[in-house]
XYZ file of C-alpha atoms in Angstrom:
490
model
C -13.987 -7.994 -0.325
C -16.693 -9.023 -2.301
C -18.730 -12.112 -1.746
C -17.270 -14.018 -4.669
C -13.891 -13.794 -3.740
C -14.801 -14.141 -0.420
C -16.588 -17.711 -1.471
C -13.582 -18.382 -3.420
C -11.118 -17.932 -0.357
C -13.152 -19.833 2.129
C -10.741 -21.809 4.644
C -13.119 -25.051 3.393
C -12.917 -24.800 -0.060
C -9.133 -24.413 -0.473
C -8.260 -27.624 1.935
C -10.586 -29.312 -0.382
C -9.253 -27.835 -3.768
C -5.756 -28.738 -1.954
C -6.828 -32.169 -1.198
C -8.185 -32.706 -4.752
C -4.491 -31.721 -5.884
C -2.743 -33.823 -3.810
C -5.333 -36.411 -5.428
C -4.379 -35.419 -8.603
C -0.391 -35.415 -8.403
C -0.827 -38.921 -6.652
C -2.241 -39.810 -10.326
C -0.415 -40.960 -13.399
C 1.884 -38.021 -14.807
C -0.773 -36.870 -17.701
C -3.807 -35.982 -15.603
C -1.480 -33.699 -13.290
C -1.205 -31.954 -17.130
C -4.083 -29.352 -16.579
C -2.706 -28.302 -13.310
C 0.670 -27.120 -15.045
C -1.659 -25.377 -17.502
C -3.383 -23.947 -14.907
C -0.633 -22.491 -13.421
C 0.520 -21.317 -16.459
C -2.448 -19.447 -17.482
C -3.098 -18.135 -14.414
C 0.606 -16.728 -14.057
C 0.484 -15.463 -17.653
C -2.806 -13.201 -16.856
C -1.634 -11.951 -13.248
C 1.676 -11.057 -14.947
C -0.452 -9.483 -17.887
C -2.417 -7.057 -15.403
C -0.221 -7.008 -12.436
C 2.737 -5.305 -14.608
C 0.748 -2.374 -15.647
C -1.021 -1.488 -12.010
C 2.765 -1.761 -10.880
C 3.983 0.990 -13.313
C 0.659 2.950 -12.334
C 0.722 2.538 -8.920
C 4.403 3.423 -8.462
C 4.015 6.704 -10.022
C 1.060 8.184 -8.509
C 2.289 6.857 -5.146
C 5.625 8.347 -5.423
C 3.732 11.874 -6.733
C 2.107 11.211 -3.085
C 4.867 10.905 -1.329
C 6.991 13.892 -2.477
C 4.221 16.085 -1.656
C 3.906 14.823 1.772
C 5.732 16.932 4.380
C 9.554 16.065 4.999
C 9.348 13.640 2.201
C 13.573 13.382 2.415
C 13.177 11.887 5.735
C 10.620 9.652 4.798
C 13.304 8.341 2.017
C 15.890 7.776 4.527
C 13.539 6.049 6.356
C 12.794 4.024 3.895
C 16.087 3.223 3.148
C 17.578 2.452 6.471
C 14.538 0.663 7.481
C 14.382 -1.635 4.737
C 18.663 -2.603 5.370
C 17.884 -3.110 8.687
C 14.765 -5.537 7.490
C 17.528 -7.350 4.784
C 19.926 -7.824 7.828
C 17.963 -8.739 10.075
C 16.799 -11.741 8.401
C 20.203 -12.537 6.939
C 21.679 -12.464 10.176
C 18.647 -14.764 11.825
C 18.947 -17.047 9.136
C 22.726 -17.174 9.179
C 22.514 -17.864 13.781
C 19.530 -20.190 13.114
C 21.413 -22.418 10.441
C 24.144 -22.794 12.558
C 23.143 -22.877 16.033
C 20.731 -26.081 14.372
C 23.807 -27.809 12.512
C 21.599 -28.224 9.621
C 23.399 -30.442 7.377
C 26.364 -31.005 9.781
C 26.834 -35.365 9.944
C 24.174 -36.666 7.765
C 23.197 -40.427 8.076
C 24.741 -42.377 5.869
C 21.232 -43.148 3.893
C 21.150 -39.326 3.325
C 24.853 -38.917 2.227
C 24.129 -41.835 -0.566
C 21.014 -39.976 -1.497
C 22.616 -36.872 -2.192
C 25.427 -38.348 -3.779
C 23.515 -39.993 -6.100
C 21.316 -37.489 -7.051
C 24.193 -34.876 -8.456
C 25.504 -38.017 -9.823
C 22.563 -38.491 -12.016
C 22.227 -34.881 -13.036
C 25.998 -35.589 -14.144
C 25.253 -38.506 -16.132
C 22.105 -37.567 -17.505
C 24.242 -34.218 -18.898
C 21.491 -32.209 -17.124
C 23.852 -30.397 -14.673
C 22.659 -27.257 -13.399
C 25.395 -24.643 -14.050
C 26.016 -20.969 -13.407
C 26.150 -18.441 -16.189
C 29.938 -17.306 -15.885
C 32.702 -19.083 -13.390
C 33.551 -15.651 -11.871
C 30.499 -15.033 -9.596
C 32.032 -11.345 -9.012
C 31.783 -10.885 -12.929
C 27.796 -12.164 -12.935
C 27.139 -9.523 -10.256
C 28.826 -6.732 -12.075
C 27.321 -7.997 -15.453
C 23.401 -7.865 -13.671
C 24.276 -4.484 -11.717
C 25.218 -2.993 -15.069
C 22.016 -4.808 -17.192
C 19.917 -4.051 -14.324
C 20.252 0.356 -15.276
C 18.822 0.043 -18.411
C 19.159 2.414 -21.120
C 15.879 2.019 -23.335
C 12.360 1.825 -21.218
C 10.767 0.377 -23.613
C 12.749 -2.163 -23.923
C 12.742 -2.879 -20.382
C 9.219 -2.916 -20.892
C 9.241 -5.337 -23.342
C 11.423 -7.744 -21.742
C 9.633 -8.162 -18.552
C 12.497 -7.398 -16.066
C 11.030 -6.356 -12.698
C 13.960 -4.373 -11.606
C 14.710 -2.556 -15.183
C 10.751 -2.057 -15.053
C 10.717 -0.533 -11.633
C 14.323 1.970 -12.181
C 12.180 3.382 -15.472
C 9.429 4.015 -13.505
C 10.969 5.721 -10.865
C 13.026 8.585 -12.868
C 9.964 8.931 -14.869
C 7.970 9.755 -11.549
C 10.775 12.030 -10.192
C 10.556 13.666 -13.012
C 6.428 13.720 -13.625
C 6.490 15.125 -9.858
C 8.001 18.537 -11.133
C 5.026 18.693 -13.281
C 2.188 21.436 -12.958
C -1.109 22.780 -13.905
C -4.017 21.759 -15.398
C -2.430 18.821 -17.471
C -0.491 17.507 -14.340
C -4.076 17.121 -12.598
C -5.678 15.468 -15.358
C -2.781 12.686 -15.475
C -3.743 12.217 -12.449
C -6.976 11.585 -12.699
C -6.075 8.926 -15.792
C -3.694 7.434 -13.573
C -6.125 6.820 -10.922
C -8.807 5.114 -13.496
C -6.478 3.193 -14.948
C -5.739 1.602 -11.719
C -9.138 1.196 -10.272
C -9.287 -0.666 -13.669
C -6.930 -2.974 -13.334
C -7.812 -3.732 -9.449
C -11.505 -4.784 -10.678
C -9.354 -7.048 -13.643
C -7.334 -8.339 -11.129
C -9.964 -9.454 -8.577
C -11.711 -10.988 -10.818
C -8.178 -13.183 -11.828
C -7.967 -13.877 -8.328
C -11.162 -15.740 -8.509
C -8.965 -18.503 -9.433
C -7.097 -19.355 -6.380
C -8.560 -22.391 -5.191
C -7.541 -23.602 -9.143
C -3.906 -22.428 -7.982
C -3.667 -24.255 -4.965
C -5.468 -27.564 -6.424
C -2.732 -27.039 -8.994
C 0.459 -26.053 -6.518
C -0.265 -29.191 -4.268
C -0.625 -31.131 -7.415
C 2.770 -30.133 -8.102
C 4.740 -31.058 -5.173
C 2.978 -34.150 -4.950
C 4.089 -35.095 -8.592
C 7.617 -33.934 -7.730
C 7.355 -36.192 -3.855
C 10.761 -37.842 -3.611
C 10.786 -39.186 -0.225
C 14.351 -39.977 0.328
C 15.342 -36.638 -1.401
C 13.108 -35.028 1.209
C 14.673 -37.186 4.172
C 17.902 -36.034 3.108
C 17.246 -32.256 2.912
C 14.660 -32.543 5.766
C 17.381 -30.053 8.330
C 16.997 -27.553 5.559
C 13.559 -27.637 4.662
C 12.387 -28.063 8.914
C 14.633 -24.755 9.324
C 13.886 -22.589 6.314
C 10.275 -23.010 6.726
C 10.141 -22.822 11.217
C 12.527 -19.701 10.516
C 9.797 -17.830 7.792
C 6.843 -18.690 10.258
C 8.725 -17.638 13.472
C 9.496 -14.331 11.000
C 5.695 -14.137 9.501
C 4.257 -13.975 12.776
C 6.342 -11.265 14.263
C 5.656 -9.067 11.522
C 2.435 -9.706 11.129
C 2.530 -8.650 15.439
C 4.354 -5.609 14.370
C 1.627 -4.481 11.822
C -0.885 -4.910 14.428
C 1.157 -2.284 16.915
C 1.524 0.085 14.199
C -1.671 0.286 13.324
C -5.404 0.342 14.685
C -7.155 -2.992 13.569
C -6.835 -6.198 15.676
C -5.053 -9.163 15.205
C -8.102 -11.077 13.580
C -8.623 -7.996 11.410
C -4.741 -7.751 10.315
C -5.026 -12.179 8.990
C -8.692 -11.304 7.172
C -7.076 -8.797 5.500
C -3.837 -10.486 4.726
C -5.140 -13.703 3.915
C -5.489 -13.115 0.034
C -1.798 -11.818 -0.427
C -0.821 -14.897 1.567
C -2.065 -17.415 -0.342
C -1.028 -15.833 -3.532
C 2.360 -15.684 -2.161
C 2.368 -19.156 -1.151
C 0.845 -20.959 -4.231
C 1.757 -18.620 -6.577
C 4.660 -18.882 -9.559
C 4.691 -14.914 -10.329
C 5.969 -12.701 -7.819
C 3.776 -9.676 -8.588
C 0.615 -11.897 -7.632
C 0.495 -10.985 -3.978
C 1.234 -6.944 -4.807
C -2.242 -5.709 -6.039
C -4.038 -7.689 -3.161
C -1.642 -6.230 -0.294
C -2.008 -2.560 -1.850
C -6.289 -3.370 -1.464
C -5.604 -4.762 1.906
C -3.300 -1.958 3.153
C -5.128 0.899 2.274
C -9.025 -0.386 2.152
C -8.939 -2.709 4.765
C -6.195 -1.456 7.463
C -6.341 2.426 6.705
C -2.679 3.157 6.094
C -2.292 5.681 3.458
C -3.010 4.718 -0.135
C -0.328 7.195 -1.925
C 2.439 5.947 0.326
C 1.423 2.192 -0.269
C 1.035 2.437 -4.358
C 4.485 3.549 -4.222
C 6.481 1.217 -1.585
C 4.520 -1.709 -2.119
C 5.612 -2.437 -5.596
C 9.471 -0.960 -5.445
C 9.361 -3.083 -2.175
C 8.125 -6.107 -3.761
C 11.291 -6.034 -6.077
C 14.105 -5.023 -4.394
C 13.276 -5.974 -0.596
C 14.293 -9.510 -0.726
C 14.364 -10.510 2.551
C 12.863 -13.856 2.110
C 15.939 -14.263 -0.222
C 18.590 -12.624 1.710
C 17.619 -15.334 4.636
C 17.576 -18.246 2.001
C 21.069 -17.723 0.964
C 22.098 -17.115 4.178
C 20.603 -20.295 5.856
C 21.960 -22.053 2.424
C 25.476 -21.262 2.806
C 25.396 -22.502 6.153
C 23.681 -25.759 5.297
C 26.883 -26.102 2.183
C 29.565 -25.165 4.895
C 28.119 -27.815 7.101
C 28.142 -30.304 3.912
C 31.806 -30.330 2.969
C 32.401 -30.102 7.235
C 33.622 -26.577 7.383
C 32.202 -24.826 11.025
C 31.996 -21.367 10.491
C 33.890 -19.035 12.315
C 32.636 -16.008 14.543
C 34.056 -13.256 11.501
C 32.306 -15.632 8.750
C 28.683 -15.564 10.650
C 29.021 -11.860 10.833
C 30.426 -11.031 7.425
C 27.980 -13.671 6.120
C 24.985 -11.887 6.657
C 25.862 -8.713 4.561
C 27.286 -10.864 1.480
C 23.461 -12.587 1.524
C 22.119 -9.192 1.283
C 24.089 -7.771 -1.737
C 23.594 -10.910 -3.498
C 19.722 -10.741 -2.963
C 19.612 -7.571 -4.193
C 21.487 -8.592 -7.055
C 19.144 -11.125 -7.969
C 15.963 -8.471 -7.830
C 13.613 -9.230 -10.463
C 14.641 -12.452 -10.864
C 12.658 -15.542 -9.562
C 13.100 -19.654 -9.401
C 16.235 -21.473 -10.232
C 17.797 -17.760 -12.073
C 17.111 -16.745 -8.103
C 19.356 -19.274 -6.886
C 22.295 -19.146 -8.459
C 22.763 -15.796 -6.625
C 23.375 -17.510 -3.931
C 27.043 -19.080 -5.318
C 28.122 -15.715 -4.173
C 27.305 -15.886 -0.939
C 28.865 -19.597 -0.751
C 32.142 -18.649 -2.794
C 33.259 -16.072 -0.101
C 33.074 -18.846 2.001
C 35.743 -20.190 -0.298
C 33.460 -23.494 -0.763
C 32.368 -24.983 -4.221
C 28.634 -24.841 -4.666
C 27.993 -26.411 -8.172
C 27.526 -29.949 -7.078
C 25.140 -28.943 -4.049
C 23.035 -26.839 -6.956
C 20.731 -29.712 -7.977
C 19.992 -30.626 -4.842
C 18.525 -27.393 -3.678
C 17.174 -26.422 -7.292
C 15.179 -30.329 -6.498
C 13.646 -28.467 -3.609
C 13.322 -24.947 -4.870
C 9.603 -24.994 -5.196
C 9.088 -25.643 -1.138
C 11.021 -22.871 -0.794
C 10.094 -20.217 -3.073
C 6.534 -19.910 -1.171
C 7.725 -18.842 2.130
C 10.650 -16.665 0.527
C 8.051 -14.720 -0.863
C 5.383 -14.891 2.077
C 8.348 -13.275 4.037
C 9.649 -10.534 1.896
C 5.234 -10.023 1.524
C 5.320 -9.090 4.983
C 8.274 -7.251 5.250
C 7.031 -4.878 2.483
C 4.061 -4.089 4.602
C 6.140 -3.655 7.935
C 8.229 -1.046 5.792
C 5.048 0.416 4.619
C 3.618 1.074 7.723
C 6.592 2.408 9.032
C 6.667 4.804 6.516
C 3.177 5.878 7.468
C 3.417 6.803 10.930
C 2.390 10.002 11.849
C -0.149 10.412 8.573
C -4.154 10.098 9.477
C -5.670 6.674 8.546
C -7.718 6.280 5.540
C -9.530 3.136 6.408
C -12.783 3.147 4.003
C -13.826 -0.748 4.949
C -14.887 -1.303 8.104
C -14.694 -4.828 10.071
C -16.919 -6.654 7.261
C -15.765 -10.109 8.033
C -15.237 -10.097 11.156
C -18.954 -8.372 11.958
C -21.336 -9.257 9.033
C -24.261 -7.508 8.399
C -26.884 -7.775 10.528
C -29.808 -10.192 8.414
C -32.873 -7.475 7.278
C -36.160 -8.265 9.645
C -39.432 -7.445 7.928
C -42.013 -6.327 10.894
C -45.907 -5.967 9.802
C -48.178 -4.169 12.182
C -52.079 -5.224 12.473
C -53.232 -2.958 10.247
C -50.480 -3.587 6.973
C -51.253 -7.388 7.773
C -54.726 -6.796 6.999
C -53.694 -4.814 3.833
C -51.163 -7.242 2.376
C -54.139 -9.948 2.957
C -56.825 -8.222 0.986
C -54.469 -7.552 -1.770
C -53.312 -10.845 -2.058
C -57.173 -11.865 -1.831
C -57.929 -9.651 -4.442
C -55.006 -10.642 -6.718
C -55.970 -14.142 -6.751
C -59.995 -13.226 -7.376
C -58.530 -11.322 -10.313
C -56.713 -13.905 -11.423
C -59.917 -16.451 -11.015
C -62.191 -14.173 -13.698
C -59.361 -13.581 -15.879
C -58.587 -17.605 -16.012
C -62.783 -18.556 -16.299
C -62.919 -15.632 -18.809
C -59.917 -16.986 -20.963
C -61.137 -20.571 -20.902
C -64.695 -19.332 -22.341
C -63.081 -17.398 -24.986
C -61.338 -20.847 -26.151
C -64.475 -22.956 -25.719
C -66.810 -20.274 -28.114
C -64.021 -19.821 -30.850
C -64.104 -24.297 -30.771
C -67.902 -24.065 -31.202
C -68.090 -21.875 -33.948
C -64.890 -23.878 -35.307
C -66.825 -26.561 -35.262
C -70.452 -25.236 -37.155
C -68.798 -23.505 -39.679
C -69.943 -25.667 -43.296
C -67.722 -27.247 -45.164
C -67.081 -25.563 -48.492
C -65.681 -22.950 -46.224
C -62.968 -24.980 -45.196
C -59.326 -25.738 -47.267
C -60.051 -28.399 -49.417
C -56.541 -30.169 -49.385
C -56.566 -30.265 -45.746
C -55.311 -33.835 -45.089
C -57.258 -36.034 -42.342
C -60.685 -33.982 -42.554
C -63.966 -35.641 -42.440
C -66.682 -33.918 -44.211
């Protein structure tokens, strides 16, 4: 980490920046205008950079990892590891939600709150609705889109998961490649990237603008009674991503060899980005640097999980849709039955994978699948969770953040660590001591004595060269002088 971004990520100067946005949002609606910008901008140039290192990344990694030894196990690892991540936060989410009743017998205050807010999305003709009536024919519709048949137009487009598939066969197939030309790929490849990391650091120099302009945000959006109303939700989601956050963040700790205060240093970048940022590649170049620079797990396996991760291992999603259907069960008064809590959890999964790539409200609708095979309506609840979608997106994506790297590491057991940075923030550099003996003392002094003397006859010398060129200036006749010179006294 360098000492700019290290400045720019101080604990200090983000509560301030974040106190000067909630400062900001708290002011009439057109000065909170150049924190949308800024969030704008700044999304527009991770997403500009971030996209390319992805498709970079992702094939030299996988080239890694098919030449590592058993590299079929290491898939099936990868595979059954990351289900078992998906379920396992569906299923907490889905024993959480209910065991808390969250929105089971709201207040009446809360009731009329909610009511009236889908009522004025209805009269206002700004209803929130889903693209198709048959949620089974939207999944099958963004299964089939989501195996494209044109890369670059899946480059084009910007979709995550159509960008990542592409990628993938292309590696497969670059993998079988040999000789000479294979090796200097490579070694493009691996400038490219280094590129793009320096481009992307210096992007992230603008985080405390991101989080001045996130807490502007929700404070411009603040609707108290909205808030009291969906308070259960919010109070669970968010204990229920911390509880989650810290137990992986424990679990990259055992699996590895730095401390717990060197695991947060190095995590604390692609946390905030994940937090306070609106693109969901933000966080991926800063956990690849923090992975493999700063924790020592090995760089080919992380350039290629990291990113494929990042897409389809939704877990922060999964547990959203799960604690969600719960919260819309509760709503309309229907308890869930033992079968529905266990069936619930694999019907969040498959629609979180379905919504890969996808991010914000086009995220959410996914999640009428999970509440249709609870045979429950979900339009009318959609505006009140797409209201509250921005507190939620942050720790959706700090989760599925940390899940990728818990997968990652997995994946890296039994390889040697390649940690190049050492402890540099927790143990700074010691400060440089100058030590003088008796005899350089008495060196330094006479050359600083005879510096100055120097200086002495060169300033008398220069001041009598000025005062004879005056004097003979001045005794020089005048028909030797201009005679149009204006002001001269003869």
């Amino acid at each position: 980490m360098t000492s700019k971004t290290r400045h720019a990520t101080n604990s200090l100067v983000l509560l301030l920046c974040a106190v000067a946005g909630v400062l900001l949002g708290l002011a009439p609606p057109a000065w909170s205008t150049p924190a949308s910008l800024v969030v704008y901008v700044s999304t527009a140039l991770l997403n500009l950079v971030c996209m390319p290192l992805l498709v970079v990344a992702t094939l030299s990694g996988l080239r890694h990892l098919l030449s590592l030894p058993h590299p079929f196990r290491r898939i099936f690892m990868i595979g059954l590891t990351g289900t078992v991540l998906l379920l396992l936060c569906a299923q907490t989410g889905v024993l959480v939600a209910s065991w808390g009743q969250l929105g089971w017998q709201l207040d009446d205050a809360s009731q009329l709150e909610l009511g009236q807010l889908v009522m004025s999305q209805t009269a206002s003709g700004d209803t929130l609705t889903l693209a198709g009536s048959n949620p089974s024919t939207e999944t099958n519709n963004r299964f089939y889109w989501s195996i494209p048949n044109n890369a670059f137009l899946a480059l084009t487009s910007g979709d995550l998961a159509a960008v990542m598939f592409c990628t993938l066969v292309f590696g497969l197939a670059f993998h079988k490649q040999k000789g000479t030309l294979s090796d200097s790929t490579v070694e493009l490849l691996e400038a490219v990237s280094r590129t793009l990391e320096k481009l992307i650091s210096m992007v992230n120099l603008a985080v405390p603008l991101m989080v001045m302009a996130y807490a502007a945000q929700i404070t411009s959006q603040w609707n108290p009674d909205l808030l009291r109303a969906m308070g259960s939700f919010l109070i669970g989601f968010w204990a229920v991503a911390v509880v989650l956050s810290v137990i992986m963040v424990m679990t990259l700790v055992k699996l590895g060899t730095a401390t717990m205060l060197q695991v947060l240093q190095a995590l604390k970048i692609p946390v905030i980005l994940s937090l306070v940022s609106a693109s969901p590649l933000a966080s991926v170049p800063a956990s690849i640097d923090s992975l493999s620079n700063r924790l020592g797990f090995s760089r080919g396996v992380v350039e290629m999980l990291l990113p494929s991760s990042t897409v389809f291992l939704r877990t922060g999603a999964a547990l959203q849709y799960a604690m969600l259907a719960v919260f819309v069960a509760h709503l309309y008064g229907h308890q869930l039955t033992p079968m529905e809590m266990m069936t619930l959890a694999p019907v969040a999964v498959l629609a979180a994978l379905a919504s890969a790539g996808s991010s914000g409200i086009v995220s959410l609708g996914f999640s009428a699948v999970v509440v249709t095979h609870l045979k429950l309506p979900f339009e009318a609840a959609l505006p009140l969770f797409a209201a509250i979608q921005l507190l939620n997106e942050g720790p959706s994506r700090l989760v599925s953040m940390l899940c990728s790297c818990v997968l990652t590491a997995i994946v890296c057991g039994g390889l040697p660590m390649e940690r190049r940075v050492q402890n540099e923030d927790v143990k700074p550099h010691a400060p440089l001591r100058f030590v003088l003996s008796h005899q350089s003392a008495v060196v330094l002094a006479s050359c600083v004595s005879l510096t100055a003397f120097l200086c002495l006859v060169l300033g008398i010398g220069m001041g009598l060269r000025q005062a004879d060129n005056r004097t003979a200036f001045q005794s020089t006749p005048s028909f030797f002088l201009p005679a149009a010179m204006p002001g001269h006294i003869t």
